[in-house]
mmCIF file of C-alpha atoms in Angstrom:
data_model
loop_
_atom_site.group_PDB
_atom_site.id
_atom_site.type_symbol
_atom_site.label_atom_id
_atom_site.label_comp_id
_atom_site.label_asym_id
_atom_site.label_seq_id
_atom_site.Cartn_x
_atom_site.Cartn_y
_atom_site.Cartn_z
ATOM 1 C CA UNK G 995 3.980 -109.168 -15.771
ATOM 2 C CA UNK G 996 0.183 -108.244 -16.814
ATOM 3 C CA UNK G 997 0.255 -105.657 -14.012
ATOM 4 C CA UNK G 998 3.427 -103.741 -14.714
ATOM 5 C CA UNK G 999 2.385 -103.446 -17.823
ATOM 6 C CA UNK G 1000 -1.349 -102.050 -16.500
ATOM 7 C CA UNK G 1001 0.827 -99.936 -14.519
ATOM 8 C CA UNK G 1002 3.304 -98.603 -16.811
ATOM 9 C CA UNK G 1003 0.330 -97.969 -19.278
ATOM 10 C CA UNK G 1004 -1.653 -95.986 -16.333
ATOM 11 C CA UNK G 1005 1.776 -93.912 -15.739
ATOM 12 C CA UNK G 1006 1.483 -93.232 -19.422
ATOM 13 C CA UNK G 1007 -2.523 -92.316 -19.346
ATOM 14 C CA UNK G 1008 -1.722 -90.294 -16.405
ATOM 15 C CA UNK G 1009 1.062 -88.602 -18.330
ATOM 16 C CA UNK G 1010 -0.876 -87.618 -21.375
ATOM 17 C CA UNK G 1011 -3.671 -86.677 -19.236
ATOM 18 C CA UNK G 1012 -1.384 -83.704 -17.543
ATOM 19 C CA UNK G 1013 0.295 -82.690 -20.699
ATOM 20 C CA UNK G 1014 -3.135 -82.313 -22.291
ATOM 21 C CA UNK G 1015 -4.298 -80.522 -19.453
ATOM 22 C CA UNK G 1016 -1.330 -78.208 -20.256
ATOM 23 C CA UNK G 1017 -1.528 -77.643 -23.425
ATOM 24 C CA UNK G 1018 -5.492 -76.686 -22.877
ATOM 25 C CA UNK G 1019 -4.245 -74.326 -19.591
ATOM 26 C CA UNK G 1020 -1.709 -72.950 -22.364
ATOM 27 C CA UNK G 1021 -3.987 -72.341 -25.095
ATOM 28 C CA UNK G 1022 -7.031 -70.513 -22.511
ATOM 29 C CA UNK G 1023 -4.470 -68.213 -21.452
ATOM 30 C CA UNK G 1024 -2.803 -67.555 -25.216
ATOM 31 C CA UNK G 1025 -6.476 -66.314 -26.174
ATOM 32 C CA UNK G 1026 -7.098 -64.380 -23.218
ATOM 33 C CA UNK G 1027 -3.715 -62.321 -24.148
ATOM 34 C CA UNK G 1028 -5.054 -61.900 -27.447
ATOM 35 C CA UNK G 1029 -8.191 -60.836 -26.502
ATOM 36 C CA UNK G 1030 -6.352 -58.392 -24.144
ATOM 37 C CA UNK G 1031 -3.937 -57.372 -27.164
ATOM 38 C CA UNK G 1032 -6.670 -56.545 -29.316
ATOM 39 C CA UNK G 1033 -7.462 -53.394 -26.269
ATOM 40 C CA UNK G 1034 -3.756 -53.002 -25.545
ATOM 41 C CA UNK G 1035 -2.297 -52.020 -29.046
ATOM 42 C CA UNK G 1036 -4.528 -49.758 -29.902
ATOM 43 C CA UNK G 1037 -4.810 -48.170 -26.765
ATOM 44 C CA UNK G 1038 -0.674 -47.880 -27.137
ATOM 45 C CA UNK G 1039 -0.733 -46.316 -30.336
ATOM 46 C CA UNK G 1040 -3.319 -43.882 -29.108
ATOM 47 C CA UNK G 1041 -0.887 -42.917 -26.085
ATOM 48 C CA UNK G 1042 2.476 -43.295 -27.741
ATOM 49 C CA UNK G 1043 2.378 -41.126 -30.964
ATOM 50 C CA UNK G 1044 0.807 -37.867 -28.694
ATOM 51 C CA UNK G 1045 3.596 -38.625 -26.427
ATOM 52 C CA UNK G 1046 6.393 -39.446 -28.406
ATOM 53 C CA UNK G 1047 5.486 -35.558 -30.389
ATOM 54 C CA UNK G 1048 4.625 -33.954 -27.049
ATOM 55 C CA UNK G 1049 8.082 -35.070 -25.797
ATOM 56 C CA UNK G 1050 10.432 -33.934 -29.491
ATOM 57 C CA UNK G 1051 8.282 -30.790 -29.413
ATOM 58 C CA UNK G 1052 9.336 -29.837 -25.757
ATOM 59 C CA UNK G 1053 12.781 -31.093 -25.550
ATOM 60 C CA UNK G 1054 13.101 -29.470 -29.124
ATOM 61 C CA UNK G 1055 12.267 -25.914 -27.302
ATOM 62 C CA UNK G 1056 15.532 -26.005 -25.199
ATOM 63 C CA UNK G 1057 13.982 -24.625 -22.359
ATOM 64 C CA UNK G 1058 14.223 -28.009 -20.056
ATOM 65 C CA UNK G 1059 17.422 -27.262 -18.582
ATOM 66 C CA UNK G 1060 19.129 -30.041 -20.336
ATOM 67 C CA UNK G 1061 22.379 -29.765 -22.305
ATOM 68 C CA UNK G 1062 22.488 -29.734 -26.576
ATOM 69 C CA UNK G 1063 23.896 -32.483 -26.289
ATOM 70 C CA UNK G 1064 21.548 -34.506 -24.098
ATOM 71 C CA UNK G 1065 18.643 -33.149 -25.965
ATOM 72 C CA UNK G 1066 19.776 -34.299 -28.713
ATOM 73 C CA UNK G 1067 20.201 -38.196 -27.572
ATOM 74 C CA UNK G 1068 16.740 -37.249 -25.376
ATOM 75 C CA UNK G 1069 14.578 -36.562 -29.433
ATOM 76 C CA UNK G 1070 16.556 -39.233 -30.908
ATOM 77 C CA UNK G 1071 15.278 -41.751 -28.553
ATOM 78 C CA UNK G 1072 11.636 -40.234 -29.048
ATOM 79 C CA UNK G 1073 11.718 -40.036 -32.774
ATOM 80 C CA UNK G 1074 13.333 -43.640 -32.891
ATOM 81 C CA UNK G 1075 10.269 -44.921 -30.286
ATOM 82 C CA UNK G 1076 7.853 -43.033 -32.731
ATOM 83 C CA UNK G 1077 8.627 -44.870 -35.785
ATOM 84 C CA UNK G 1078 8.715 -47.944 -33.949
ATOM 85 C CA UNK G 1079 4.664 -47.377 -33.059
ATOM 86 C CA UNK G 1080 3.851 -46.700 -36.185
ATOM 87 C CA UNK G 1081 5.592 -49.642 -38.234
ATOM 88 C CA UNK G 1082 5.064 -52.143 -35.544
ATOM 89 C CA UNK G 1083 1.823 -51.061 -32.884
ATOM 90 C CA UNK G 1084 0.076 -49.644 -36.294
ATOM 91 C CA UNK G 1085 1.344 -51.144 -39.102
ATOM 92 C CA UNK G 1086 1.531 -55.008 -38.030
ATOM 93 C CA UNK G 1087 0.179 -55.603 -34.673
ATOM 94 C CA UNK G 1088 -3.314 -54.258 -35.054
ATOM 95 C CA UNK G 1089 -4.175 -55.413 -38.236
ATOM 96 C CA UNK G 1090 -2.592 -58.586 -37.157
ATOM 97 C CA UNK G 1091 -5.292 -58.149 -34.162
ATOM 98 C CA UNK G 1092 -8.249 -56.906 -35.327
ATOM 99 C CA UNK G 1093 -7.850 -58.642 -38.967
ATOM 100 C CA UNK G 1094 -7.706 -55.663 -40.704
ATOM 101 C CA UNK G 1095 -6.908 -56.500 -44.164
ATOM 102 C CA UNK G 1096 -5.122 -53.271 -44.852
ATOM 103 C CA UNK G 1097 -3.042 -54.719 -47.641
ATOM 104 C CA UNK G 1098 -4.410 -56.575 -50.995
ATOM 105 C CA UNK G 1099 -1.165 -58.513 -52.666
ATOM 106 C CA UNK G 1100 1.446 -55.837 -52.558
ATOM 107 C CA UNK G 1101 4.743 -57.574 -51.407
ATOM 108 C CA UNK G 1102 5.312 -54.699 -49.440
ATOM 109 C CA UNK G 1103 6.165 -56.901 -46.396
ATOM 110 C CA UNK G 1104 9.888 -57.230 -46.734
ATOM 111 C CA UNK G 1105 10.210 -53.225 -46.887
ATOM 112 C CA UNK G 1106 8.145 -53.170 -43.760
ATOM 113 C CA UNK G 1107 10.369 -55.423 -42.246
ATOM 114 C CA UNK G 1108 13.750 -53.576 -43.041
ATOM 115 C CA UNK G 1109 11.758 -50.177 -41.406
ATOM 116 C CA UNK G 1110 10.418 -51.859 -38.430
ATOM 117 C CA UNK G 1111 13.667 -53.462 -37.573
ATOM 118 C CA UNK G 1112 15.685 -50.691 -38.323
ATOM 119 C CA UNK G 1113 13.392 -48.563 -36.158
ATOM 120 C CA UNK G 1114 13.751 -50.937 -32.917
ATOM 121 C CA UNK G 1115 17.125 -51.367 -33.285
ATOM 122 C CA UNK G 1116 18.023 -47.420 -33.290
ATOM 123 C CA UNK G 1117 15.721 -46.727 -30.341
ATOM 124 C CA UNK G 1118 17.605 -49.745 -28.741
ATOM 125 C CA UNK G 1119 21.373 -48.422 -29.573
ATOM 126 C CA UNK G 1120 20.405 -44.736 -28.850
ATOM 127 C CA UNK G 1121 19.645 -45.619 -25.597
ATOM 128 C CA UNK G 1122 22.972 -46.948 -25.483
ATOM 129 C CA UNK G 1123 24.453 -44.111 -27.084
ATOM 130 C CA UNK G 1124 22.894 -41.731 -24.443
ATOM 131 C CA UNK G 1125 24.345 -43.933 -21.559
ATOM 132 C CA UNK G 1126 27.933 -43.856 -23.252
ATOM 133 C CA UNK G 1127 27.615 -39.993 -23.163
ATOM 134 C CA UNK G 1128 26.580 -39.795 -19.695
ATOM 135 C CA UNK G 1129 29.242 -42.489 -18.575
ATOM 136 C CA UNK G 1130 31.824 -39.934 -20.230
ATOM 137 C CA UNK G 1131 30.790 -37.288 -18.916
ATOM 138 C CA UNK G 1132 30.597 -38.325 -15.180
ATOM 139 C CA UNK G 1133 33.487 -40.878 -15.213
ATOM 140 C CA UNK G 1134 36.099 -38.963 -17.642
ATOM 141 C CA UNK G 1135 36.599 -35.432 -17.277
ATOM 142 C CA UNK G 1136 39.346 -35.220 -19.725
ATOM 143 C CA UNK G 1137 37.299 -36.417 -22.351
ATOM 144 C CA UNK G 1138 34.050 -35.097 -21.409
ATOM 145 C CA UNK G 1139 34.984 -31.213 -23.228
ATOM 146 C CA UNK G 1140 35.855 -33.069 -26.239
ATOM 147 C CA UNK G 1141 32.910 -35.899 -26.931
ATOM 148 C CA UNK G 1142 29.808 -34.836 -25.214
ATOM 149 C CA UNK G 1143 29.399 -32.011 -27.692
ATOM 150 C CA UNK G 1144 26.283 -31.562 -29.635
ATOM 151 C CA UNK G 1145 28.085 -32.109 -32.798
ATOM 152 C CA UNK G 1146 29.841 -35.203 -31.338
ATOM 153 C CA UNK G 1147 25.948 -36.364 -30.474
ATOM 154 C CA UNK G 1148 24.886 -35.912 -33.895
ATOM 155 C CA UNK G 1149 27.621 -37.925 -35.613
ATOM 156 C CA UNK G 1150 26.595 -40.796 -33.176
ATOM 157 C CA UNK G 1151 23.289 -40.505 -33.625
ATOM 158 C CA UNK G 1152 23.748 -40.403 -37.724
ATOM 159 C CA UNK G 1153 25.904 -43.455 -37.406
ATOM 160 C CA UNK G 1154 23.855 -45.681 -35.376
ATOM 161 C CA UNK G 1155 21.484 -44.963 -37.986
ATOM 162 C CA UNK G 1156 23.103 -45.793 -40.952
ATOM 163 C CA UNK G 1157 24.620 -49.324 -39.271
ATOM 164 C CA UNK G 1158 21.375 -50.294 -38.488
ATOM 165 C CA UNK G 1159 19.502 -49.562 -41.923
ATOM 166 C CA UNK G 1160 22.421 -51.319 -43.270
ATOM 167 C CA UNK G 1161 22.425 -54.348 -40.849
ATOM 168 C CA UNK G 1162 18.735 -54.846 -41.111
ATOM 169 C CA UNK G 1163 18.718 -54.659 -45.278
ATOM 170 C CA UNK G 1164 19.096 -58.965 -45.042
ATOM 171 C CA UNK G 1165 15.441 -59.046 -43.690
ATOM 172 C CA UNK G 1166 14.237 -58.200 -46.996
ATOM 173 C CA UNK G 1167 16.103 -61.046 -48.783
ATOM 174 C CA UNK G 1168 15.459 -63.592 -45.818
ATOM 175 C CA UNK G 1169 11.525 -63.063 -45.341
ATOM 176 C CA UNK G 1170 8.667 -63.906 -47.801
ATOM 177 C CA UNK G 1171 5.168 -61.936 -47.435
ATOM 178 C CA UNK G 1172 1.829 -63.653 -46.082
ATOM 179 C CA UNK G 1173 -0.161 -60.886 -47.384
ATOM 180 C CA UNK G 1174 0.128 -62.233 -51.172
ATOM 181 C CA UNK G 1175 -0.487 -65.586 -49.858
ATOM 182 C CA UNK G 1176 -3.200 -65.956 -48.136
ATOM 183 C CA UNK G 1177 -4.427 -61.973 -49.064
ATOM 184 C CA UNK G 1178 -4.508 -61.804 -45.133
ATOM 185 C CA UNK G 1179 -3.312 -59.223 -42.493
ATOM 186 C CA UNK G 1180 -0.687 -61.217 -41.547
ATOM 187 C CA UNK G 1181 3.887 -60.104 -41.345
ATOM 188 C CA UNK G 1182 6.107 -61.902 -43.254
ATOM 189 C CA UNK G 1183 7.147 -65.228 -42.074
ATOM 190 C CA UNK G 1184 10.553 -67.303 -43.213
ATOM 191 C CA UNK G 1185 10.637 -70.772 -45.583
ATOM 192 C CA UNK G 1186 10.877 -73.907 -44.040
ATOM 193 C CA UNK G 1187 14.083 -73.987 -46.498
ATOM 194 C CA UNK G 1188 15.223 -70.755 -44.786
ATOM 195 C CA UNK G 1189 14.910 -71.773 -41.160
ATOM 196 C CA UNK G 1190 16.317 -74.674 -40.813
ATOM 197 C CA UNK G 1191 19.561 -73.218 -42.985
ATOM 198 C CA UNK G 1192 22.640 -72.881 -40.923
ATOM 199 C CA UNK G 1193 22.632 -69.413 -42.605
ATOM 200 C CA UNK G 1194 19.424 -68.117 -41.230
ATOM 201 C CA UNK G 1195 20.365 -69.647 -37.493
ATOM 202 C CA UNK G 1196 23.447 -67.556 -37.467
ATOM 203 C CA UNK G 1197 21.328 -64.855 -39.104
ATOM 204 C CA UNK G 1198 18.869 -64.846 -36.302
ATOM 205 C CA UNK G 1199 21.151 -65.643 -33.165
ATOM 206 C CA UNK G 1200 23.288 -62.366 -34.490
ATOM 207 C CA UNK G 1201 19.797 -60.341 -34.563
ATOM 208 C CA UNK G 1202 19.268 -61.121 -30.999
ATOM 209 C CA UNK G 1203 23.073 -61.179 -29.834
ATOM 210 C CA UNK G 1204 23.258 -57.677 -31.159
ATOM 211 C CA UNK G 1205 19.233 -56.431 -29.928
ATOM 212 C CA UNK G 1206 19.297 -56.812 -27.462
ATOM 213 C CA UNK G 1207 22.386 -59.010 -25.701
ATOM 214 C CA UNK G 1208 25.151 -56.421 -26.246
ATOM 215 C CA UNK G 1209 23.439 -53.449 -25.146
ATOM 216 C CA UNK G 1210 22.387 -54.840 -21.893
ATOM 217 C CA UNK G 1211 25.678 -56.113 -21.220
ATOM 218 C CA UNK G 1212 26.950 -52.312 -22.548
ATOM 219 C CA UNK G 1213 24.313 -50.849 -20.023
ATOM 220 C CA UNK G 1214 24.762 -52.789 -17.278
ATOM 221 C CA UNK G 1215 28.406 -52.384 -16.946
ATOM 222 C CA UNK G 1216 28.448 -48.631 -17.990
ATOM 223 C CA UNK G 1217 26.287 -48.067 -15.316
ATOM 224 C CA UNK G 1218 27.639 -50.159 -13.081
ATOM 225 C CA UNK G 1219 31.106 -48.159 -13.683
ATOM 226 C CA UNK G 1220 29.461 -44.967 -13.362
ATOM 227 C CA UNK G 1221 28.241 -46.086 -9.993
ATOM 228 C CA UNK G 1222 31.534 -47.110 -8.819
ATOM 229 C CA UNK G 1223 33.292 -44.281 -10.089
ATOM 230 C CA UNK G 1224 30.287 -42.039 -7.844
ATOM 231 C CA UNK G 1225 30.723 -43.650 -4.656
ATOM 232 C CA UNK G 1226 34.684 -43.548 -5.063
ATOM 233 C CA UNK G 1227 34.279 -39.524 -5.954
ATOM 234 C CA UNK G 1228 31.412 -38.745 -2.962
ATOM 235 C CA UNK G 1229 34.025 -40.344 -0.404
ATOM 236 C CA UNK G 1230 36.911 -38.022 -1.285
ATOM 237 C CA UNK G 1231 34.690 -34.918 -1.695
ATOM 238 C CA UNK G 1232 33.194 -35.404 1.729
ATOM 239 C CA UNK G 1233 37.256 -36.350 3.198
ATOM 240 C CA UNK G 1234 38.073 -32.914 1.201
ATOM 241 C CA UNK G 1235 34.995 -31.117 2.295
ATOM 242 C CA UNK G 1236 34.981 -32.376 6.089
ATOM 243 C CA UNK G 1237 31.782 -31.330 7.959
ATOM 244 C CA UNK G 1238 30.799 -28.325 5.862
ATOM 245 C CA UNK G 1239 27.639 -27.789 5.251
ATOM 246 C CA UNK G 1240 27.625 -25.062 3.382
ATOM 247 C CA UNK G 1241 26.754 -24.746 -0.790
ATOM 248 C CA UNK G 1242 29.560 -23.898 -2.700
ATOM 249 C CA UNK G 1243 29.829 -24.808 -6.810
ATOM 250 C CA UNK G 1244 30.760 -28.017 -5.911
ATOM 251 C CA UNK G 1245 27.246 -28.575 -4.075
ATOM 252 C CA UNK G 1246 25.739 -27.359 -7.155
ATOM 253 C CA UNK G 1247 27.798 -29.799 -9.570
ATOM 254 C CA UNK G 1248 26.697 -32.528 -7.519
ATOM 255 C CA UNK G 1249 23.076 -31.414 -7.704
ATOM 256 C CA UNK G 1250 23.328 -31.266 -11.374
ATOM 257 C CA UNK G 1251 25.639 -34.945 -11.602
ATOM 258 C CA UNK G 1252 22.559 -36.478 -9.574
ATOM 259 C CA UNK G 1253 19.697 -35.279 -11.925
ATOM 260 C CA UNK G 1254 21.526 -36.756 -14.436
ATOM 261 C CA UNK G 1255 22.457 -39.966 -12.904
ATOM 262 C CA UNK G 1256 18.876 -40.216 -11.613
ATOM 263 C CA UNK G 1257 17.866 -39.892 -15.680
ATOM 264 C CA UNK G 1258 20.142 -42.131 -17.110
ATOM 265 C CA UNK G 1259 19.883 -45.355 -14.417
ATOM 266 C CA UNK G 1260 15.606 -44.557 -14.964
ATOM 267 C CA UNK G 1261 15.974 -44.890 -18.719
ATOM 268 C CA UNK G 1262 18.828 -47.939 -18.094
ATOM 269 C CA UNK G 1263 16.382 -49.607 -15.771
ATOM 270 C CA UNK G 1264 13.174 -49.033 -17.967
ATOM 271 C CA UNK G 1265 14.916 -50.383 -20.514
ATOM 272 C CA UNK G 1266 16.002 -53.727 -19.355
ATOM 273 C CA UNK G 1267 12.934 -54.305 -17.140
ATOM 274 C CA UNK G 1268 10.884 -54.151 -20.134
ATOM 275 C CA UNK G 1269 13.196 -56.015 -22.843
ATOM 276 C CA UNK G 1270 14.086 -58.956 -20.608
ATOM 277 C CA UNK G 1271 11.553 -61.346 -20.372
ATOM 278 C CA UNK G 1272 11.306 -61.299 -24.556
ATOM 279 C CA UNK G 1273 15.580 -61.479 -25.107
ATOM 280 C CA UNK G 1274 15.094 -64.344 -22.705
ATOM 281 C CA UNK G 1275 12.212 -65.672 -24.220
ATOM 282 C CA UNK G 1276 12.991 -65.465 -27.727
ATOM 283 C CA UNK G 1277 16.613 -66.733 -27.704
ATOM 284 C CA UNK G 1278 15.421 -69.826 -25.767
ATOM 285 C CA UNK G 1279 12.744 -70.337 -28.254
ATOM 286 C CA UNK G 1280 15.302 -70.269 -30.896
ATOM 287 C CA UNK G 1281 17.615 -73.294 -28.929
ATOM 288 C CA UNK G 1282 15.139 -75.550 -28.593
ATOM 289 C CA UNK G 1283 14.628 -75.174 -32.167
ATOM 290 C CA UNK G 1284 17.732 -76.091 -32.776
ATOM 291 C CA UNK G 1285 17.116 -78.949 -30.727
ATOM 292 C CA UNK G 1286 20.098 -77.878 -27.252
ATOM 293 C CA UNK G 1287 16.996 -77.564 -24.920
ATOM 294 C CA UNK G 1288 14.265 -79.962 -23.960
ATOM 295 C CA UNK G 1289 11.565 -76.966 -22.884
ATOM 296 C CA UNK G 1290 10.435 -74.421 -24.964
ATOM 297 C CA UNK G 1291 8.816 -71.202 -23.243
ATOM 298 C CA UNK G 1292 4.821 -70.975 -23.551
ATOM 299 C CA UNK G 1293 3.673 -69.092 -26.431
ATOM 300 C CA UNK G 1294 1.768 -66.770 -24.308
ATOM 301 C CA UNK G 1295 5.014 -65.727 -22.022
ATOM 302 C CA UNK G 1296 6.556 -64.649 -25.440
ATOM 303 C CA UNK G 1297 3.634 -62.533 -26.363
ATOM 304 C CA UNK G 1298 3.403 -61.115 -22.498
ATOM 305 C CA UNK G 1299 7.205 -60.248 -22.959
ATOM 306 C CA UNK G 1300 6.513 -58.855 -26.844
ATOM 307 C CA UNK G 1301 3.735 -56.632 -25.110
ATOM 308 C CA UNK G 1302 6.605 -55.274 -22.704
ATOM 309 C CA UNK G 1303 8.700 -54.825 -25.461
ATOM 310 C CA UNK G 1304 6.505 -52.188 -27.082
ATOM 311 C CA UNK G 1305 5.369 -50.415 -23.855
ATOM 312 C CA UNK G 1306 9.163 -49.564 -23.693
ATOM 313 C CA UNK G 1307 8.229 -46.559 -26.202
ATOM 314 C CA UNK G 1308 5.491 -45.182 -24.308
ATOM 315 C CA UNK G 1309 7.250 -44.376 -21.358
ATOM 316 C CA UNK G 1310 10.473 -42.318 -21.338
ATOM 317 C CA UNK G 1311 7.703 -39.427 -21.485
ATOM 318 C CA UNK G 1312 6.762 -40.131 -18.507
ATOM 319 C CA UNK G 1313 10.473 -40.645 -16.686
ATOM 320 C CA UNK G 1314 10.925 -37.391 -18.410
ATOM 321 C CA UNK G 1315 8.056 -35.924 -16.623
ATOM 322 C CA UNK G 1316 8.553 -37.437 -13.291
ATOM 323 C CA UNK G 1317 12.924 -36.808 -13.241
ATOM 324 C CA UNK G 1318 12.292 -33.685 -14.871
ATOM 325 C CA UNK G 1319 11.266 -30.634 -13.150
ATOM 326 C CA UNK G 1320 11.271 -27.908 -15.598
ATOM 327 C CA UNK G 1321 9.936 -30.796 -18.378
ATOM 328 C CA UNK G 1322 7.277 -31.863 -16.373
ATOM 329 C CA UNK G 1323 6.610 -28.162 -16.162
ATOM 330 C CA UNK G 1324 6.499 -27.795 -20.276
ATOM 331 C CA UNK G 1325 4.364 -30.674 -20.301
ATOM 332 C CA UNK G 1326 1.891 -28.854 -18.252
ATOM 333 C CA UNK G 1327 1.822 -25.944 -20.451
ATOM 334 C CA UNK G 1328 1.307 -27.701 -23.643
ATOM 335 C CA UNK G 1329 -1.787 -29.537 -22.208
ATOM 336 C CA UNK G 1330 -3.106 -26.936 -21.096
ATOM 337 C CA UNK G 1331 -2.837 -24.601 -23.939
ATOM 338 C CA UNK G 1332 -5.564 -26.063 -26.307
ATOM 339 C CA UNK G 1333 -7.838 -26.204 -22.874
ATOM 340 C CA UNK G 1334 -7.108 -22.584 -22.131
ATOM 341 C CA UNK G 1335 -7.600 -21.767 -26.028
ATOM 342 C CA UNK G 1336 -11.119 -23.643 -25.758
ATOM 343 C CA UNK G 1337 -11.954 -21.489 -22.489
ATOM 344 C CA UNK G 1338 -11.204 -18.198 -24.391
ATOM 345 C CA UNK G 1339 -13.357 -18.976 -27.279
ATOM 346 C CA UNK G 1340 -16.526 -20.236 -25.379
ATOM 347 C CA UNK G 1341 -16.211 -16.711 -23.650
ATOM 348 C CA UNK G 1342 -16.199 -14.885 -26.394
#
């Protein structure tokens, strides 16, 4: 009897051991990604508000060879991403970082919450917006003349808006500030009274149902349509066309379909690739909470996946520039015009 219970208390020394070993492993590598964030954001906001402007400035030119209407979901996308560097990357992250006490007790947390929010959500649903419009006008034909319009564009655009300022107003209510309690860099955070509300659960699980759930189920199965409805088209045109090789304005549409399928699945794939491992991340964080799942991620995957989250709106520049001939060639031009401007006055 004495030795199963030296044995069972062994399994259980052996067993707190590990998990202690863990939690350490877990905690080295949580401060190494701070230490990392505290480069990272900084070095994001430096990159993403130049690019964000470089990219509204040129698409706002109209001399990429995209249509109105694109161009219009195209600045959208980069105004929406710009907002979302400067209320999250410089307005909460950094501080948050670098312990920047930036703000002495003004409750202006739960405003900054609404904006940031709001921000995120419209660069999320204009990218679904923009993949709606292309999935109309490769897929439906008949409809294409009559919704992918540049007017059509901007009452989307102005909608999505408006439903997300609106949606996002309950963050204001729902949060409370740090920054008058503890006169510290810190976001907002929620009451213990709050979170464990069956009000704020369904609150939160809605957030994330609606950004991002829905539009990467919309996405995938847009694009996954759009696909089908390609391969399905390319058949019959090459049945129709037989072994001609020569261009005609069919050649030419095709040309055209495939820069802007290329586009569209880049901007669909950067998208999910990036958003995934936080969705997944923070809505499993949220059931164990509740108490439906025995594991809860590592705090340090969630801030790996929040990193991702955030690069998102640094790089549809740089899709842009690489899908993009005649914007990549813009680009070019605009650096180089303060560098030729420099050359001209040293030579003078």
């Amino acid at each position: 009897m004495a030795s199963v219970r030296a044995s069972s208390s062994a399994k259980a020394g052996s067993s707190g051991f590990l998990e202690r070993g863990r939690m350490f492993l877990e905690f080295q590598i949580l401060a190494a990604v701070h230490a990392v964030q505290k480069i990272y954001y900084p070095i994001m906001a430096a990159v993403g508000i130049p690019v964000n402007l470089l990219t509204i400035k040129i698409l706002c030119q109209g001399t990429c060879g995209l249509s109105k209407c694109v161009t219009r979901y195209l600045v959208a996308m980069a105004a929406a991403d710009l907002l979302v560097v400067i209320t999250d990357l410089i307005l909460r992250q950094i501080p948050i970082a670098h312990q920047i006490r930036i703000v002495r007790s003004i409750p202006v947390c739960n405003i900054h919450a609404v904006l940031l929010y709001a921000a995120t959500d419209c660069s999320v649903w204009f990218t679904v917006s923009f993949t709606f419009d292309r999935f109309v006008a490769i897929c439906c034909h008949k409809l294409k003349t009559k919704y992918c319009t540049e007017k059509t564009a901007a009452v989307i655009l102005g909608t999505v808006t408006v439903l997300n300022c609106l949606n996002n107003i309950f963050w204001y209510f729902m949060y409370q500030p740090w920054y008058t309690m503890y006169n510290n860099p810190w976001f907002c955070y929620v009451s213990v009274l709050v979170k464990i509300s069956g009000l704020w659960t369904a609150i939160e699980l809605l957030h994330y149902i609606l950004t991002p759930c829905v539009p990467f189920v919309l996405i995938l199965l847009l694009n996954a349509f759009t696909v089908r409805y390609i391969l399905v088209a390319s058949r019959a045109r090459r049945r129709l066309r037989g072994h001609d090789s020569g261009e005609s304005t069919r050649d030419r549409e095709m040309v055209s379909r495939r820069k802007s399928i290329i586009l569209l699945f880049v901007i669909s794939g950067n998208f999910i690739l990036l958003w995934a491992l936080f969705m997944m991340c923070s809505i499993a964080q949220r059931i164990w909470y509740l108490g439906y799942m025995s594991f809860q991620p590592a705090l340090f995957v969630l801030e790996i996946g929040f990193m991702l989250q955030l690069l998102s709106c640094c790089t549809n520049t740089c899709i842009y520039a690489v899908t993009q001939t005649k914007f990549r060639e813009q680009l070019k031009n605009v650096v180089k015009y303060p560098v030729t401007l420099i050359v001209k006055f040293i030579k003078c």
